Coordinates of C-alpha atoms in Angstrom, one line a residue:
X1202 CA -343.0 24.2 174.5
X1203 CA -342.9 25.6 171.0
X1204 CA -343.0 29.1 172.3
X1205 CA -340.1 28.5 174.7
X1206 CA -337.9 27.0 171.9
X1207 CA -338.7 30.1 169.8
X1208 CA -337.6 32.4 172.6
X1209 CA -334.3 30.4 172.9
X1210 CA -333.6 30.8 169.2
X1211 CA -334.3 34.5 169.4
X1212 CA -332.0 34.9 172.4
X1213 CA -329.1 33.1 170.7
X1214 CA -329.6 35.3 167.6
X1215 CA -329.6 38.5 169.6
X1216 CA -326.5 37.4 171.5
X1217 CA -324.6 36.6 168.3
X1218 CA -325.5 39.9 166.8
X1219 CA -324.5 42.1 169.7
X1220 CA -321.8 40.2 171.6
X1221 CA -319.9 38.1 169.2
X1222 CA -318.0 41.0 167.6
X1223 CA -316.6 41.9 171.0
X1224 CA -315.3 38.4 171.6
X1225 CA -313.9 37.8 168.1
X1226 CA -313.0 41.3 166.9
X1227 CA -309.8 40.3 165.0
X1228 CA -310.7 39.8 161.4
X1229 CA -309.2 37.7 158.7
X1230 CA -308.2 40.9 156.9
X1231 CA -305.4 41.5 159.5
X1232 CA -301.9 41.9 157.9
X1233 CA -298.5 41.7 159.6
X1234 CA -295.1 42.6 158.0
X1235 CA -291.6 43.6 158.9
X1236 CA -289.8 46.8 157.7
X1237 CA -287.3 46.3 156.3
X1238 CA -287.9 42.8 155.1
X1239 CA -284.4 41.5 156.1
X1240 CA -283.4 42.7 159.5
X1241 CA -279.9 42.2 161.0
X1242 CA -278.6 42.5 164.5
X1243 CA -278.4 46.2 165.5
X1244 CA -280.7 47.4 162.7
X1245 CA -283.6 49.7 163.5
X1246 CA -286.8 47.9 162.4
X1247 CA -290.6 48.2 162.6
X1248 CA -293.1 45.4 163.0
X1249 CA -296.4 46.7 161.5
X1250 CA -299.8 45.0 162.3
X1251 CA -302.8 46.3 160.4
X1252 CA -306.3 45.2 161.3
X1253 CA -310.0 46.2 161.4
X1254 CA -312.1 46.2 164.6
X1255 CA -315.6 47.1 165.7
X1256 CA -314.1 48.4 168.9
X1257 CA -313.3 52.1 168.8
X1258 CA -309.7 52.5 169.8
X1259 CA -307.9 55.8 170.4
X1260 CA -304.8 56.9 168.4
X1261 CA -302.1 56.8 171.1
X1262 CA -298.4 56.1 171.8
X1263 CA -298.2 53.2 174.2
X1264 CA -295.7 52.2 176.8
X1265 CA -293.6 49.2 175.6
X1266 CA -293.6 47.4 179.0
X1267 CA -296.5 45.1 177.9
X1268 CA -294.5 43.6 175.1
X1269 CA -292.6 40.4 176.2
X1270 CA -290.6 38.1 173.9
X1271 CA -291.7 34.6 174.6
X1272 CA -288.2 33.0 174.5
X1273 CA -286.3 35.8 176.2
X1274 CA -284.5 37.1 173.1
X1275 CA -282.8 40.4 173.5
X1276 CA -285.2 42.7 171.6
X1277 CA -285.0 46.4 172.5
X1278 CA -288.5 48.0 171.9
X1279 CA -288.1 51.7 171.2
X1280 CA -291.7 52.8 171.0
X1281 CA -295.3 51.5 170.2
X1282 CA -298.0 53.6 168.4
X1283 CA -301.6 53.0 167.3
X1284 CA -303.0 54.9 164.4
X1285 CA -306.3 54.8 162.5
X1286 CA -307.1 55.3 158.8
X1287 CA -310.8 55.0 157.9
X1288 CA -311.9 51.5 159.2
X1289 CA -308.4 50.1 159.7
X1290 CA -306.0 50.4 162.6
X1291 CA -302.2 50.2 162.4
X1292 CA -300.1 49.0 165.3
X1293 CA -296.4 50.0 164.8
X1294 CA -293.7 48.5 167.0
X1295 CA -290.2 50.1 166.5
X1296 CA -287.4 47.9 167.9
X1297 CA -283.7 47.0 167.6
X1298 CA -282.8 43.3 167.8
X1299 CA -279.5 42.2 169.4
X1300 CA -279.7 38.5 168.7
X1301 CA -280.2 36.4 165.6
X1302 CA -282.9 33.8 165.1
X1303 CA -286.7 33.8 165.4
X1304 CA -288.6 35.8 168.0
X1305 CA -292.2 36.3 168.9
X1306 CA -294.0 38.7 171.2
X1307 CA -296.5 37.1 173.7
X1308 CA -300.2 37.8 173.0
X1309 CA -301.6 40.9 174.7
X1310 CA -304.9 42.7 175.1
X1311 CA -304.7 45.9 173.0
X1312 CA -308.0 47.3 174.3
X1313 CA -306.7 47.1 177.8
X1314 CA -303.4 48.7 177.0
X1315 CA -305.4 51.6 175.4
X1316 CA -307.4 52.0 178.6
X1317 CA -310.6 50.3 177.6
X1318 CA -311.5 48.1 180.5
X1319 CA -314.9 47.1 179.2
X1320 CA -313.6 45.6 175.9
X1321 CA -311.1 43.0 175.0
X1322 CA -309.0 42.8 171.8
X1323 CA -306.3 40.1 171.9
X1324 CA -303.4 40.5 169.5
X1325 CA -301.4 37.5 168.5
X1326 CA -298.3 38.4 166.5
X1327 CA -296.5 36.0 164.3
X1328 CA -292.9 34.8 164.6
X1329 CA -290.3 37.0 162.9
X1330 CA -286.7 36.2 162.0
X1331 CA -283.6 38.2 162.6
X1332 CA -281.1 37.3 159.8
X1333 CA -277.4 36.7 160.2
X1334 CA -275.0 38.6 157.9
X1335 CA -272.3 35.9 158.3
X1336 CA -274.7 33.2 157.2
X1337 CA -275.9 35.2 154.2
X1338 CA -272.3 35.8 153.2
X1339 CA -271.1 32.3 153.9
X1340 CA -268.4 33.6 156.3
X1341 CA -267.6 31.8 159.5
X1342 CA -264.7 34.0 160.7
X1343 CA -263.9 37.7 160.8
X1344 CA -262.1 39.1 157.8
X1345 CA -258.7 40.9 158.3
X1346 CA -259.1 44.7 158.6
X1347 CA -258.9 46.7 155.3
X1348 CA -256.2 49.3 154.8
X1349 CA -257.3 52.9 155.4
X1350 CA -258.9 54.4 152.3
X1351 CA -257.5 57.7 151.1
X1352 CA -258.6 60.2 148.5
X1353 CA -256.7 60.2 145.2
X1354 CA -253.6 62.4 145.4
X1355 CA -253.5 62.3 149.2
X1356 CA -250.0 60.7 149.2
X1357 CA -248.6 63.5 147.0
X1358 CA -250.1 66.1 149.4
X1359 CA -248.7 64.3 152.4
X1360 CA -245.2 64.2 150.8
X1361 CA -245.4 67.8 149.8
X1362 CA -246.5 68.9 153.3
X1363 CA -243.7 66.8 154.8
X1364 CA -241.1 68.4 152.6
X1365 CA -242.4 71.9 153.2
X1366 CA -242.4 71.3 157.0
X1367 CA -238.9 69.9 156.9
X1368 CA -237.7 73.0 154.9
X1369 CA -239.5 75.3 157.3
X1370 CA -238.0 73.7 160.4
X1371 CA -234.6 73.7 158.8
X1372 CA -234.9 77.3 158.0
X1373 CA -236.0 78.2 161.5
X1374 CA -233.2 76.1 163.0
X1375 CA -230.7 77.9 160.7
X1376 CA -232.0 81.3 161.7
X1377 CA -231.8 80.4 165.4
X1378 CA -228.2 79.1 165.0
X1379 CA -227.1 82.0 162.8
X1380 CA -229.3 84.7 164.3
X1381 CA -226.5 87.2 164.7
X1382 CA -225.2 86.6 161.2
X1383 CA -228.7 86.8 159.7
X1384 CA -229.4 90.0 161.6
X1385 CA -226.2 91.6 160.4
X1386 CA -227.0 90.6 156.8
X1387 CA -230.5 92.1 157.1
X1388 CA -229.0 95.4 158.6
X1389 CA -226.4 95.5 155.8
X1390 CA -229.1 95.0 153.2
X1391 CA -231.2 97.8 154.6
X1392 CA -228.1 100.0 154.7
X1393 CA -227.4 99.3 151.1
X1394 CA -230.9 100.3 150.2
X1395 CA -230.5 103.5 152.1
X1396 CA -227.2 104.3 150.3
X1397 CA -228.8 103.6 146.9
X1398 CA -231.7 105.8 147.7
X1399 CA -229.4 108.5 148.8
X1400 CA -227.3 108.3 145.7
X1401 CA -230.3 108.3 143.4
X1402 CA -231.7 111.4 145.2
X1403 CA -228.4 113.2 144.9
X1404 CA -228.0 112.5 141.2
X1405 CA -231.6 113.5 140.5
X1406 CA -231.0 116.8 142.4
X1407 CA -227.8 117.5 140.5
X1408 CA -229.5 117.0 137.1
X1409 CA -232.3 119.3 138.2
X1410 CA -229.7 121.9 139.3
X1411 CA -228.1 121.8 135.9
X1412 CA -231.3 122.9 134.2
X1413 CA -232.1 125.6 136.8
X1414 CA -231.5 129.3 136.0
X1415 CA -229.5 130.5 138.9
X1416 CA -226.7 132.9 139.6
X1417 CA -223.2 131.3 139.7
X1418 CA -223.0 131.9 143.5
X1419 CA -226.4 130.4 144.1
X1420 CA -225.6 127.4 141.8
X1421 CA -222.4 126.7 143.8
X1422 CA -224.3 127.0 147.1
X1423 CA -227.0 124.6 146.0
X1424 CA -224.3 122.2 144.6
X1425 CA -222.5 122.1 148.0
X1426 CA -225.7 121.4 149.9
X1427 CA -226.5 118.5 147.6
X1428 CA -223.0 117.0 147.9
X1429 CA -222.7 117.6 151.7
X1430 CA -226.0 116.0 152.3
X1431 CA -225.0 113.0 150.2
X1432 CA -221.6 112.6 152.0
X1433 CA -223.3 112.9 155.4
X1434 CA -225.6 109.9 154.6
X1435 CA -223.0 107.9 152.8
X1436 CA -220.4 108.0 155.5
X1437 CA -222.6 108.5 158.6
X1438 CA -220.9 111.7 159.7
X1439 CA -222.0 115.4 159.2
X1440 CA -220.2 117.1 156.3
X1441 CA -222.2 120.3 156.7
X1442 CA -219.4 122.5 158.0
X1443 CA -216.3 120.6 156.9
X1444 CA -213.8 122.7 155.0
X1445 CA -212.5 121.2 151.7
X1446 CA -209.1 120.4 153.2
X1447 CA -210.7 118.2 155.9
X1448 CA -213.0 116.2 153.6
X1449 CA -210.4 113.6 152.7
X1450 CA -209.2 113.0 156.3
X1451 CA -212.8 112.7 157.5
X1452 CA -213.7 110.1 154.8
X1453 CA -210.5 108.2 155.7
X1454 CA -211.6 108.2 159.4
X1455 CA -215.1 107.0 158.4
X1456 CA -213.6 104.0 156.4
X1457 CA -211.6 102.9 159.4
X1458 CA -208.3 104.2 158.0
X1459 CA -208.5 101.9 154.9
X1460 CA -209.2 104.7 152.4
X1461 CA -205.7 104.6 150.9
X1462 CA -205.9 100.8 150.5
X1463 CA -209.1 100.8 148.4
X1464 CA -208.4 100.4 144.7
X1465 CA -211.2 101.6 142.5
X1466 CA -209.3 100.9 139.3
X1467 CA -206.1 98.9 138.8
X1468 CA -204.2 102.0 137.8
X1469 CA -205.4 104.4 140.5
X1470 CA -206.8 104.6 144.0
X1471 CA -210.2 105.9 145.2
X1472 CA -208.4 109.0 146.4
X1473 CA -207.0 109.8 143.0
X1474 CA -210.1 108.9 141.0
X1475 CA -212.8 110.3 143.3
X1476 CA -211.8 112.2 146.4
X1477 CA -209.2 114.6 145.0
X1478 CA -211.5 115.7 142.1
X1479 CA -214.4 116.1 144.6
X1480 CA -212.3 118.2 146.9
X1481 CA -211.2 120.4 144.0
X1482 CA -214.9 121.0 143.2
X1483 CA -215.5 122.1 146.8
X1484 CA -212.5 124.5 146.5
X1485 CA -213.7 125.9 143.2
X1486 CA -217.3 126.4 144.3
X1487 CA -216.2 128.0 147.6
X1488 CA -214.1 130.5 145.7
X1489 CA -217.0 131.5 143.5
X1490 CA -219.3 131.8 146.5
X1491 CA -217.0 134.0 148.6
X1492 CA -214.5 135.7 146.2
X1493 CA -216.9 137.9 144.3
X1494 CA -215.7 141.5 144.5
X1495 CA -212.4 140.6 146.2
X1496 CA -209.0 141.7 145.0
X1497 CA -208.1 138.2 143.9
X1498 CA -211.1 138.1 141.5
X1499 CA -209.6 141.2 139.8
X1500 CA -206.1 139.9 139.2
X1501 CA -205.0 138.8 135.8
X1502 CA -205.7 136.7 134.0
X1503 CA -209.3 137.6 134.7
X1504 CA -210.6 134.5 133.0
X1505 CA -209.0 132.2 135.6
X1506 CA -209.4 134.5 138.7
X1507 CA -212.9 135.8 138.0
X1508 CA -215.4 134.7 140.6
X1509 CA -217.7 133.3 137.9
X1510 CA -218.2 130.0 136.2
X1511 CA -216.7 129.5 132.8
X1512 CA -218.8 128.5 129.8
X1513 CA -219.7 124.8 130.1
X1514 CA -218.3 124.6 133.6
X1515 CA -221.7 123.9 135.2
X1516 CA -222.1 120.8 133.0
X1517 CA -218.6 119.7 133.9
X1518 CA -219.2 120.1 137.6
X1519 CA -222.5 118.1 137.4
X1520 CA -220.9 115.4 135.3
X1521 CA -217.8 115.0 137.6
X1522 CA -220.1 115.0 140.7
X1523 CA -222.2 112.1 139.3
X1524 CA -219.0 110.3 138.5
X1525 CA -217.8 110.6 142.1
X1526 CA -221.1 109.4 143.5
X1527 CA -221.0 106.3 141.2
X1528 CA -217.4 105.5 142.4
X1529 CA -218.5 105.8 146.1
X1530 CA -221.4 103.4 145.4
X1531 CA -219.2 100.8 143.7
X1532 CA -218.3 97.6 145.4
X1533 CA -214.7 98.8 146.1
X1534 CA -215.8 101.5 148.5

């Protein structure tokens, strides 16, 4: 009898040593906590359960179907993972709660979920609480919506943009309504620029001619070319082959017959102040160009009839020509 009792004691001891850890593998050292500590509806949270176990478990990502909330609360489980660090395992459950209050997952066999059919490891998770923002703030009703927040200076920018847009639209509307008038003004402005450029070129050429060392006949030929080119651009008609006696009628025709009504100065007309002196210069320079060696150039008094420029006459021709150009470019013409 004594030997049988000893065998029973030995059997119980061996059973406790080898089988008890498999039946009661959850240790008092298990820890469970929620991250973050205060979780509200719609937050992403993690329930972390750390424990030690004599069962060798794999590090895996588990399907979340085995997790059931005991009271049917709307808890959306995103994923479940099991990791190991030294002798400890960490079970992480990532979830999003859609209801306030307490919730708890039903117990489950972790070893089975990890694919270990010969072992059993029951996990009992604690109740957790989903906080209510309205209760924490002491609010029982929704607050009225806040006014839209804007950056400093936004109102000034909006007003400036509105004014600029209004001016731009007004300008476009004005251009569309007055398109023909605006087009005429643009063309007139371009024409004035062309006239100013033509006058500036002619005066510069005359000053250069005055300092050139040329024969009198060559000087007169160059002068006529400069002035005929100027008149052709100024009045929009060719003056290249117009004889001096036809210059005044042609200018009158180019001005629409208003030449004799234009007053350049209160006491004299444009004809008296500009055209007649200009025509006389064309007559004089033609005589010097073509009368050299003729009988007229030998008649007395030779000083007046000679086909040569008098002393200082070149400067006088240049000065009078520039004066005529300035009169043509004045507002009265």
